Coordinates of C-alpha atoms in Angstrom, one line a residue:
Chain A
M1 CA -3.5 156.6 166.5
L2 CA -0.2 154.7 166.1
L3 CA 0.6 154.2 169.8
Q4 CA -1.7 154.5 172.8
I5 CA -0.3 154.1 176.3
K6 CA -3.1 153.7 178.8
N7 CA -2.7 153.9 182.6
L8 CA 0.7 152.3 182.5
K9 CA 2.1 151.3 185.9
V10 CA 5.6 149.8 186.4
G11 CA 7.0 148.6 189.7
Y12 CA 10.6 147.9 190.6
G13 CA 10.1 145.4 193.4
N14 CA 7.5 146.9 195.7
I15 CA 8.3 150.4 194.5
E16 CA 6.1 151.8 191.8
V17 CA 8.1 154.2 189.5
V18 CA 5.6 154.7 186.7
R19 CA 2.4 155.4 188.5
G20 CA -0.2 155.6 185.8
V21 CA 0.9 157.2 182.5
D22 CA -1.3 157.9 179.5
L23 CA 0.4 159.0 176.3
N24 CA -0.6 158.9 172.6
I25 CA 1.6 159.2 169.6
D26 CA 0.1 159.8 166.1
K27 CA 1.6 158.8 162.8
G28 CA 4.4 161.2 161.9
E29 CA 4.3 163.0 165.2
C30 CA 7.1 163.8 167.6
V31 CA 6.2 163.6 171.3
G32 CA 8.7 164.9 173.8
L33 CA 8.9 163.5 177.3
I34 CA 10.7 165.7 179.8
G35 CA 11.7 165.1 183.4
E36 CA 14.5 165.0 185.8
S37 CA 16.8 161.9 186.3
G38 CA 14.8 159.2 188.0
C39 CA 11.3 160.4 187.2
G40 CA 10.5 157.3 185.2
K41 CA 10.8 158.6 181.7
T42 CA 13.2 156.0 180.5
T43 CA 11.0 153.3 182.1
V44 CA 8.1 154.5 180.0
G45 CA 10.2 154.3 176.9
L46 CA 11.4 150.8 177.7
S47 CA 7.9 149.6 178.6
I48 CA 6.7 150.3 175.1
T49 CA 8.2 147.1 173.8
K50 CA 8.2 145.3 177.1
L51 CA 11.9 145.7 177.6
I52 CA 11.5 145.9 181.3
P53 CA 12.7 142.6 183.0
E54 CA 9.9 140.4 184.3
R55 CA 10.9 140.8 188.0
R56 CA 10.5 144.5 187.7
G57 CA 7.3 144.0 185.9
I58 CA 4.7 146.1 184.3
T59 CA 1.9 145.9 186.9
S60 CA -1.0 147.2 184.8
G61 CA -2.0 149.2 181.8
E62 CA -2.3 148.8 178.1
I63 CA 0.1 149.6 175.3
L64 CA -1.8 149.7 172.0
F65 CA 0.5 149.7 169.0
E66 CA -1.4 149.6 165.7
D67 CA -4.4 148.5 167.8
R68 CA -2.7 145.5 169.3
D69 CA -1.9 145.4 173.0
I70 CA 1.9 144.8 173.2
L71 CA 1.7 143.6 176.8
K72 CA -0.4 140.6 175.6
L73 CA 1.8 139.5 172.7
N74 CA 3.9 136.3 172.9
P75 CA 7.7 136.4 172.6
E76 CA 7.5 135.5 168.9
E77 CA 5.2 138.4 168.1
L78 CA 7.2 140.8 170.2
R79 CA 10.3 139.9 168.3
N80 CA 8.6 141.0 165.1
I81 CA 7.8 144.4 166.6
R82 CA 11.1 145.1 168.4
S83 CA 13.6 146.9 166.2
K84 CA 11.4 146.1 163.1
K85 CA 8.5 148.3 163.9
I86 CA 9.7 150.1 167.1
S87 CA 13.4 150.8 167.5
Y88 CA 15.5 152.6 170.0
V89 CA 18.4 155.1 170.2
F90 CA 20.0 155.5 173.6
Q91 CA 22.1 158.2 175.3
E92 CA 25.5 156.7 175.2
P93 CA 26.3 155.6 171.7
F94 CA 29.5 153.9 172.7
S95 CA 27.9 151.6 175.3
S96 CA 25.1 150.8 172.9
L97 CA 27.4 149.7 170.0
N98 CA 29.1 146.3 170.3
P99 CA 32.9 147.1 170.5
V100 CA 34.0 143.8 168.9
F101 CA 31.9 144.0 165.7
T102 CA 32.4 146.5 162.9
I103 CA 29.9 149.1 162.0
Y104 CA 29.1 147.2 158.8
E105 CA 28.4 144.0 160.6
Q106 CA 26.2 145.8 163.1
I107 CA 24.1 147.6 160.5
K108 CA 23.8 144.3 158.6
E109 CA 22.5 142.6 161.7
S110 CA 19.7 145.1 162.0
L111 CA 18.6 144.5 158.4
E112 CA 16.4 141.6 157.3
E113 CA 18.3 138.9 155.5
K114 CA 16.7 139.5 152.1
D115 CA 17.9 143.1 151.9
N116 CA 21.2 143.1 153.8
S117 CA 23.3 143.6 150.7
D118 CA 26.3 145.9 150.8
S119 CA 24.5 148.4 148.6
Q120 CA 21.6 148.6 151.2
I121 CA 24.1 149.2 154.0
A122 CA 25.8 151.9 151.9
E123 CA 22.3 153.5 151.4
I124 CA 21.8 153.6 155.1
L125 CA 25.2 155.0 155.9
K126 CA 24.5 157.7 153.3
S127 CA 21.2 158.6 154.8
V128 CA 22.7 159.2 158.2
G129 CA 25.6 161.2 156.9
L130 CA 28.3 158.6 157.2
E131 CA 29.5 158.6 153.6
K132 CA 33.0 158.4 154.9
I133 CA 32.5 154.8 156.0
I134 CA 31.0 153.5 152.8
G135 CA 33.1 150.6 151.6
R136 CA 35.3 150.6 154.7
K137 CA 34.1 147.3 156.2
N138 CA 36.8 147.1 158.9
V139 CA 35.8 150.2 160.8
Y140 CA 35.0 149.5 164.5
P141 CA 33.0 151.8 166.8
H142 CA 36.0 153.1 168.8
E143 CA 37.4 154.6 165.6
L144 CA 34.4 157.0 165.3
S145 CA 33.7 160.2 167.2
G146 CA 30.7 160.3 169.6
G147 CA 28.6 162.1 166.9
M148 CA 29.5 159.6 164.2
Q149 CA 28.7 156.7 166.6
Q150 CA 25.3 158.2 167.3
R151 CA 24.8 158.5 163.6
A152 CA 25.6 154.8 163.2
M153 CA 23.1 154.0 166.0
I154 CA 20.4 156.1 164.3
G155 CA 21.2 154.2 161.1
M156 CA 20.7 150.9 162.8
A157 CA 17.4 152.2 164.3
V158 CA 15.9 153.2 161.0
A159 CA 17.4 150.4 158.9
S160 CA 14.3 148.2 159.2
K161 CA 12.0 151.2 158.3
P162 CA 10.2 151.2 161.7
S163 CA 7.1 153.3 162.3
L164 CA 8.1 154.4 165.8
V165 CA 11.6 155.4 167.1
V166 CA 12.2 155.9 170.8
L167 CA 15.0 158.3 171.3
D168 CA 16.2 158.3 174.9
E169 CA 18.5 161.3 175.5
P170 CA 20.1 160.8 172.1
T171 CA 22.1 164.0 172.2
T172 CA 22.9 164.4 175.9
A173 CA 26.4 163.0 175.7
L174 CA 27.3 165.2 172.7
D175 CA 28.6 168.7 172.2
V176 CA 26.3 171.6 171.2
T177 CA 27.3 171.7 167.5
I178 CA 27.1 167.9 167.1
Q179 CA 23.8 168.0 169.1
R180 CA 22.4 170.4 166.5
Q181 CA 23.6 168.2 163.6
I182 CA 22.0 165.1 165.2
L183 CA 18.7 166.9 165.8
E184 CA 18.7 168.0 162.1
L185 CA 19.4 164.5 161.0
I186 CA 16.5 163.2 163.1
M187 CA 14.1 165.8 161.7
E188 CA 15.2 165.0 158.2
L189 CA 14.7 161.3 158.6
K190 CA 11.4 161.9 160.4
N191 CA 10.0 163.9 157.4
K192 CA 11.5 161.6 154.8
M193 CA 10.2 158.3 156.4
N194 CA 7.1 159.7 158.1
L195 CA 8.5 158.4 161.4
S196 CA 6.7 158.8 164.7
I197 CA 9.1 159.7 167.5
L198 CA 9.1 159.5 171.3
F199 CA 11.8 161.9 172.3
I200 CA 12.9 161.5 175.9
S201 CA 15.2 164.2 177.4
H202 CA 15.8 166.3 180.5
D203 CA 16.8 169.3 178.4
L204 CA 13.8 171.6 177.6
R205 CA 15.7 173.5 174.9
I206 CA 16.2 170.4 172.8
V207 CA 12.6 169.1 173.3
F208 CA 11.2 172.5 172.5
S209 CA 13.2 172.6 169.3
I210 CA 12.1 169.2 168.0
A211 CA 8.7 168.0 169.5
D212 CA 5.2 168.7 168.4
K213 CA 3.6 167.7 171.7
I214 CA 5.2 167.6 175.1
G215 CA 4.6 165.7 178.3
I216 CA 6.3 166.7 181.5
M217 CA 6.9 163.9 184.0
Y218 CA 7.4 164.2 187.7
A219 CA 7.6 161.4 190.2
G220 CA 6.2 158.7 187.9
K221 CA 3.3 160.7 186.5
I222 CA 2.7 163.1 183.7
V223 CA 2.0 166.5 185.3
E224 CA 1.4 168.5 182.2
Y225 CA 0.8 167.6 178.6
G226 CA -0.1 169.5 175.4
L227 CA 1.0 171.1 172.2
K228 CA 4.5 172.6 172.4
E229 CA 3.3 176.1 171.6
K230 CA 0.7 176.1 174.3
I231 CA 3.1 174.9 177.0
I232 CA 5.8 177.4 176.0
S233 CA 3.4 180.4 176.0
N234 CA 1.3 179.3 178.9
P235 CA 2.8 176.7 181.2
G236 CA 0.1 175.2 183.3
H237 CA 2.2 173.5 186.1
P238 CA 4.6 175.1 188.6
Y239 CA 7.1 172.4 187.9
T240 CA 7.1 173.3 184.2
M241 CA 7.5 177.0 185.1
G242 CA 10.5 176.1 187.3
L243 CA 12.1 174.1 184.6
M244 CA 11.6 176.9 182.1
D245 CA 13.1 179.4 184.6
S246 CA 16.1 177.1 185.0
I247 CA 17.2 177.4 181.3
P248 CA 20.4 179.4 181.3
S249 CA 20.6 182.1 178.7
F250 CA 22.2 185.4 177.9
E251 CA 19.0 187.3 178.8
H252 CA 19.2 186.0 182.3
R253 CA 22.6 187.6 182.8
K254 CA 24.1 187.6 186.2
K255 CA 20.8 187.2 187.9
L256 CA 20.1 184.3 190.2
F257 CA 17.9 181.6 188.6
N258 CA 14.5 181.2 189.9
A259 CA 15.5 177.6 190.5
I260 CA 13.3 174.8 191.8
G261 CA 14.6 174.2 195.3
G262 CA 15.3 170.8 196.9
K263 CA 15.4 167.6 194.9
A264 CA 12.9 165.1 193.4
P265 CA 11.3 162.8 196.1
L266 CA 12.3 159.2 196.4
F267 CA 9.8 156.7 195.1
S268 CA 10.0 154.8 198.4
D269 CA 9.0 157.9 200.3
L270 CA 6.6 160.0 198.2
P271 CA 4.9 162.9 199.8
I272 CA 1.1 162.8 200.4
G273 CA -1.2 164.8 198.1
C274 CA 0.5 166.6 195.2
K275 CA 4.0 165.1 194.8
F276 CA 5.5 168.4 193.8
Y277 CA 4.2 170.1 197.0
P278 CA 7.5 170.2 199.0
R279 CA 9.2 172.1 196.1
C280 CA 6.3 174.2 194.9
K281 CA 6.3 177.9 195.2
F282 CA 2.6 178.2 194.9
R283 CA 1.5 175.5 197.3
I284 CA -1.5 175.9 199.5
D285 CA -2.8 173.5 202.2
K286 CA -5.5 172.1 199.9
C287 CA -2.7 170.6 197.8
L288 CA -2.0 168.1 200.5
E289 CA -5.5 166.6 200.4
K290 CA -5.1 164.3 197.4
E291 CA -3.0 164.0 194.3
P292 CA -4.6 166.2 191.6
E293 CA -6.1 164.8 188.5
L294 CA -5.2 166.1 185.0
E295 CA -7.4 169.0 184.2
N296 CA -7.9 171.1 181.1
V297 CA -5.9 174.3 180.9
S298 CA -7.2 174.9 177.4
S299 CA -8.3 172.5 174.7
G300 CA -5.6 169.8 174.2
H301 CA -3.5 171.1 177.1
V302 CA -3.8 169.5 180.5
S303 CA -2.1 170.0 183.9
R304 CA -2.1 168.2 187.2
C305 CA -2.4 171.2 189.5
I306 CA -5.4 172.4 191.5
R307 CA -4.2 176.0 191.1
I308 CA -4.6 176.0 187.3
K309 CA -7.4 178.5 187.5
D310 CA -5.3 181.0 189.5
M311 CA -2.6 180.7 186.9
H312 CA -2.5 182.8 183.8
Y313 CA 0.5 182.8 181.4
G314 CA 3.0 181.7 184.0
V315 CA 1.9 184.2 186.7
I316 CA 0.0 183.2 189.8
K317 CA -1.8 185.1 192.4
N318 CA 0.1 183.9 195.4
K319 CA -1.8 182.6 198.5
Chain B
M1 CA 43.8 194.5 188.5
E2 CA 45.3 191.7 186.6
L3 CA 45.2 188.5 188.6
L4 CA 46.7 186.2 186.0
K5 CA 48.6 187.1 182.9
I6 CA 49.2 184.3 180.4
S7 CA 51.4 184.9 177.4
N8 CA 52.3 182.7 174.5
L9 CA 51.4 179.4 176.1
Y10 CA 52.0 176.3 174.0
K11 CA 51.3 172.7 174.6
T12 CA 51.7 169.9 172.1
F13 CA 51.0 166.3 172.8
K14 CA 53.9 164.8 170.9
K15 CA 52.7 161.2 170.6
H16 CA 49.5 162.3 168.9
K17 CA 51.0 165.4 167.2
V18 CA 48.2 167.5 168.5
S19 CA 48.7 171.2 169.4
A20 CA 46.2 171.3 172.2
V21 CA 47.1 174.9 173.2
D22 CA 48.6 176.9 170.4
G23 CA 49.9 180.3 171.6
A24 CA 47.3 181.4 174.2
S25 CA 47.7 184.9 175.6
F26 CA 45.2 186.5 177.9
S27 CA 44.6 188.1 181.2
I28 CA 42.1 187.4 184.0
F29 CA 41.2 190.4 186.2
K30 CA 40.4 190.2 189.9
G31 CA 36.7 189.6 190.6
E32 CA 35.6 188.8 187.0
V33 CA 34.1 185.7 185.5
L34 CA 35.9 184.8 182.3
G35 CA 34.2 182.3 180.1
L36 CA 36.1 179.8 177.9
V37 CA 33.9 178.2 175.2
G38 CA 34.6 175.6 172.5
E39 CA 33.8 172.1 171.4
S40 CA 35.2 168.9 173.0
G41 CA 38.8 168.5 172.2
C42 CA 39.6 172.1 171.4
G43 CA 42.0 172.4 174.4
K44 CA 39.9 174.0 177.1
T45 CA 40.7 171.5 179.8
T46 CA 44.4 171.3 178.7
L47 CA 44.6 175.1 179.2
A48 CA 43.0 174.8 182.6
K49 CA 45.5 172.1 183.6
L50 CA 48.4 174.2 182.3
I51 CA 47.4 177.2 184.4
L52 CA 47.5 175.0 187.6
R53 CA 50.6 173.3 186.3
L54 CA 49.0 169.9 186.6
I55 CA 50.7 169.3 183.3
D56 CA 53.8 171.0 182.0
A57 CA 53.7 173.6 179.3
D58 CA 56.1 173.6 176.3
K59 CA 56.7 177.3 176.5
G60 CA 55.2 180.5 177.6
S61 CA 54.6 182.3 180.9
I62 CA 51.8 182.4 183.5
F63 CA 52.1 185.3 185.8
Y64 CA 50.1 185.1 189.0
K65 CA 50.7 188.4 190.7
D66 CA 54.5 188.8 190.4
K67 CA 55.4 185.1 190.1
D68 CA 55.8 183.2 186.8
L69 CA 54.1 179.9 187.8
L70 CA 56.2 178.1 185.1
K71 CA 59.5 179.1 186.7
I72 CA 58.9 178.6 190.4
S73 CA 59.8 175.4 192.3
H74 CA 57.4 172.6 192.9
S75 CA 57.2 173.4 196.6
D76 CA 56.4 177.0 195.8
M77 CA 53.8 175.9 193.3
R78 CA 52.2 173.7 195.9
K79 CA 51.9 176.7 198.2
T80 CA 50.5 178.8 195.4
R81 CA 47.8 176.3 194.5
K82 CA 46.1 177.2 197.8
S83 CA 45.0 180.4 196.0
L84 CA 44.3 178.7 192.7
Q85 CA 41.7 175.9 192.8
I86 CA 39.6 173.8 190.4
I87 CA 36.2 172.3 190.2
F88 CA 36.0 169.3 187.9
Q89 CA 33.3 168.4 185.4
D90 CA 32.4 164.9 186.5
P91 CA 31.4 164.8 190.1
Y92 CA 31.3 161.0 189.9
A93 CA 34.9 160.6 188.9
S94 CA 36.4 163.4 191.1
L95 CA 35.4 162.0 194.5
D96 CA 37.1 158.9 195.9
P97 CA 34.4 156.3 196.3
R98 CA 36.0 154.9 199.5
M99 CA 36.3 158.2 201.4
R100 CA 33.6 159.8 203.5
I101 CA 32.7 163.3 202.5
G102 CA 34.3 164.7 205.7
E103 CA 37.6 163.0 204.8
V104 CA 37.4 164.3 201.2
I105 CA 37.4 167.9 202.5
E106 CA 39.8 167.3 205.5
E107 CA 42.3 165.8 203.1
V108 CA 42.9 169.3 201.7
Y109 CA 44.2 170.4 205.1
D110 CA 46.4 167.3 205.4
I111 CA 48.1 168.4 202.2
H112 CA 48.3 172.1 202.9
K113 CA 49.0 171.7 206.7
D114 CA 47.5 175.0 207.7
V115 CA 44.6 173.7 209.8
T116 CA 45.1 170.8 212.2
G117 CA 43.4 168.5 214.7
R118 CA 39.8 169.1 215.6
E119 CA 39.7 172.4 213.8
K120 CA 39.7 170.4 210.5
K121 CA 36.3 168.9 211.3
N122 CA 34.8 172.3 212.2
K123 CA 36.1 173.8 209.0
A124 CA 34.6 170.9 207.0
I125 CA 31.2 171.5 208.6
E126 CA 31.4 175.2 207.9
L127 CA 32.3 174.5 204.2
L128 CA 29.5 172.0 203.8
E129 CA 27.1 174.6 205.2
T130 CA 28.4 177.2 202.8
V131 CA 27.5 175.0 199.8
G132 CA 24.0 174.2 201.1
L133 CA 24.8 170.7 202.6
G134 CA 25.4 170.2 206.3
E135 CA 27.0 168.3 209.1
T136 CA 25.0 165.2 208.4
Y137 CA 27.0 164.8 205.2
L138 CA 30.3 164.3 207.0
Q139 CA 29.9 160.5 207.3
R140 CA 28.3 159.9 203.9
L141 CA 30.0 158.2 201.0
S142 CA 29.9 159.8 197.6
S143 CA 27.9 156.9 196.2
E144 CA 25.1 157.9 198.5
L145 CA 24.9 161.4 197.0
S146 CA 23.1 162.7 193.9
G147 CA 25.1 164.4 191.1
G148 CA 24.1 167.9 192.4
E149 CA 25.2 167.0 195.9
R150 CA 28.5 165.6 194.7
Q151 CA 29.2 168.8 192.8
R152 CA 28.5 170.8 195.9
V153 CA 31.1 168.7 197.7
G154 CA 33.5 169.5 194.8
I155 CA 32.8 173.2 195.3
A156 CA 33.3 172.9 199.1
R157 CA 36.7 171.2 198.5
A158 CA 37.8 173.9 196.2
L159 CA 36.8 176.6 198.7
A160 CA 38.7 174.8 201.6
T161 CA 41.9 176.8 201.1
D162 CA 40.2 180.1 200.7
P163 CA 41.3 180.6 197.1
E164 CA 41.0 183.8 195.1
F165 CA 40.9 182.1 191.8
I166 CA 38.8 179.0 190.8
I167 CA 38.8 177.2 187.5
C168 CA 35.3 175.8 186.9
D169 CA 35.8 173.1 184.3
E170 CA 32.3 172.3 182.9
P171 CA 30.9 172.2 186.5
V172 CA 27.2 171.8 185.4
S173 CA 27.5 169.9 182.2
S174 CA 26.6 166.5 183.6
L175 CA 23.7 167.8 185.7
D176 CA 19.9 168.0 185.1
I177 CA 18.6 171.4 184.2
S178 CA 16.9 172.1 187.5
I179 CA 20.0 171.1 189.5
Q180 CA 22.2 173.0 187.0
A181 CA 20.3 176.2 187.9
Q182 CA 20.8 175.5 191.7
I183 CA 24.6 175.0 191.2
L184 CA 24.9 178.1 189.0
N185 CA 23.1 180.1 191.7
L186 CA 25.5 178.8 194.3
L187 CA 28.5 179.7 192.1
I188 CA 27.2 183.2 191.3
D189 CA 26.4 183.8 195.0
L190 CA 29.8 182.6 196.2
Q191 CA 31.6 184.7 193.6
K192 CA 29.8 187.8 194.7
R193 CA 30.2 187.1 198.4
K194 CA 33.8 186.2 198.4
N195 CA 34.9 188.4 195.4
L196 CA 36.2 185.3 193.7
T197 CA 37.6 185.2 190.2
Y198 CA 36.5 182.4 187.9
L199 CA 37.7 180.9 184.7
F200 CA 34.5 179.3 183.6
I201 CA 34.8 176.5 181.0
S202 CA 31.8 175.3 179.2
H203 CA 30.6 174.2 175.8
D204 CA 27.1 175.5 176.5
L205 CA 26.8 179.1 175.4
G206 CA 23.5 179.5 177.4
V207 CA 25.5 178.8 180.7
I208 CA 28.3 181.0 179.6
G209 CA 26.0 183.9 178.7
S210 CA 24.2 183.7 182.0
I211 CA 27.2 183.8 184.3
C212 CA 30.3 185.4 182.5
D213 CA 31.6 188.9 182.1
R214 CA 34.0 188.2 179.2
V215 CA 34.3 185.2 176.9
I216 CA 37.1 183.6 174.9
V217 CA 36.1 181.3 172.1
M218 CA 38.6 178.5 171.4
Q219 CA 38.9 176.3 168.3
S220 CA 41.5 173.6 167.9
G221 CA 43.9 175.1 170.4
K222 CA 43.6 178.7 169.2
F223 CA 41.7 181.6 170.4
V224 CA 39.4 182.8 167.6
E225 CA 37.5 185.5 169.3
S226 CA 37.3 187.2 172.7
G227 CA 35.4 190.1 174.1
S228 CA 32.7 191.1 176.5
C229 CA 29.7 188.8 176.7
E230 CA 27.6 191.6 175.1
T231 CA 29.8 191.9 172.1
I232 CA 30.2 188.1 171.5
F233 CA 26.5 187.4 171.9
R234 CA 25.1 190.4 170.1
N235 CA 27.7 190.9 167.5
P236 CA 29.9 187.8 166.9
K237 CA 32.6 188.4 164.3
H238 CA 34.2 185.0 163.7
E239 CA 32.4 182.3 161.7
Y240 CA 33.0 179.7 164.4
T241 CA 31.4 181.9 167.1
K242 CA 28.4 182.4 164.8
S243 CA 28.0 178.7 164.3
L244 CA 28.3 178.0 168.0
L245 CA 25.6 180.6 168.7
E246 CA 23.4 179.1 166.1
S247 CA 23.7 175.6 167.5
A248 CA 23.1 176.6 171.0
L249 CA 19.3 176.6 170.7
L250 CA 19.2 179.8 172.6
S251 CA 15.7 180.9 171.5

């Protein structure tokens, strides 16, 4: 196992936003993490290399990367992991790139000194489909389109040949056609470099197309986890079903969506019992007793819902 | 019945030498949802702005009922805009951060001067209820609202003058998928209830397919294909439409 997150808890002040997350990523595997804005998915991604500021603090848990607990490393050791072994690509390429340095300078910076020659940089530009920039050392980020900026970001992320890349909504700010190109690029690099990927997104369509395993997060906890095929064919949590019913498509023509009502709860004011209770279509009084544990739906597929047994292939016997 | 008839509309941004809208001709019929799809920068939003005369066209005509919108005076256009409204993409940028939600909606009546005094507040409450918010939102600031709630305010504001035609310019693109479904539900429901006509702009073919009757596909300022949703989705003719459909991850 390349990365094992065990019972991770992160608090922002007194408010806990990641409330006990377990997640494993194998070598060469792509794990998707889905959830609405503010469910804590980005915080999980940032915690992996302890990028959360001290005052916000990771309160408990273990993050085992190549069998070492990242949370116990000293700053020197952390520096050797950040961007060398674990790198990031974020949502907004333009705000991630430094506007006053050229693309060349920025890729050079992410390479180790011994191999930051121009030919190395050209190699990287080529691998992310930026042949146009090879040799043009005075190109700044603002001269590139959003898609090309994101390619440059991906180039920087893989320059140091990391084993894990955390992609946090890498295609959300892009158009569909560009989105598709970037996803293809990510898959190509993943296969070529045997990369492990944590892919964070709120868009199920994208995660379904790229991930091997999927975790669905709600209010700071994973509510369903398993192989992609199992979740698509037999979602085991009402929240997952609601998200799948919200996907707009031609087949749903002119019908009202079976949308999830209401909005996600505030972390400062979480409901008792199951956190999805106020928005759940299948709720019963027993759901209020305590927050459900993860239970097996089938082998390698777990869900945090006490009504699992009443659920079969997305249908529930209601009340 | 043809509600809007647009012929040979051109717009070039001279400084950048870009033909943003290059000879657009189409009609929008009363009570339909017409989709406009294309990549960023293909001229979708420019076309929307031209129709409402928020920017000036180079040439062409836009007939709304019997009037050519490009030929009428500014004051006539102002009156006509009551029936032609727009919902913008970015609910963060389209609400004044210093105004309370009540003021945002009441401002519409200050401009159009058809509702006055205390009636304004009642109207605002009624509109907020129509879009699934309520009186409690009158005193809130937009910064206190989530993206979905802001977009609901944007919709309420567009409905304030009781329009018959609304341009929805990427109204759900910046929203989470579950909230997206809620807003699409609201738009579908309003359209049916008030027999509204929409020009629905989006780059997401999934969204277009779920809500529109007809679709126009646009590429660098030109229309490359148009037809009923069925034809475009089941049997696309143009290469560009095919590539859009392939990228849309519709499976």
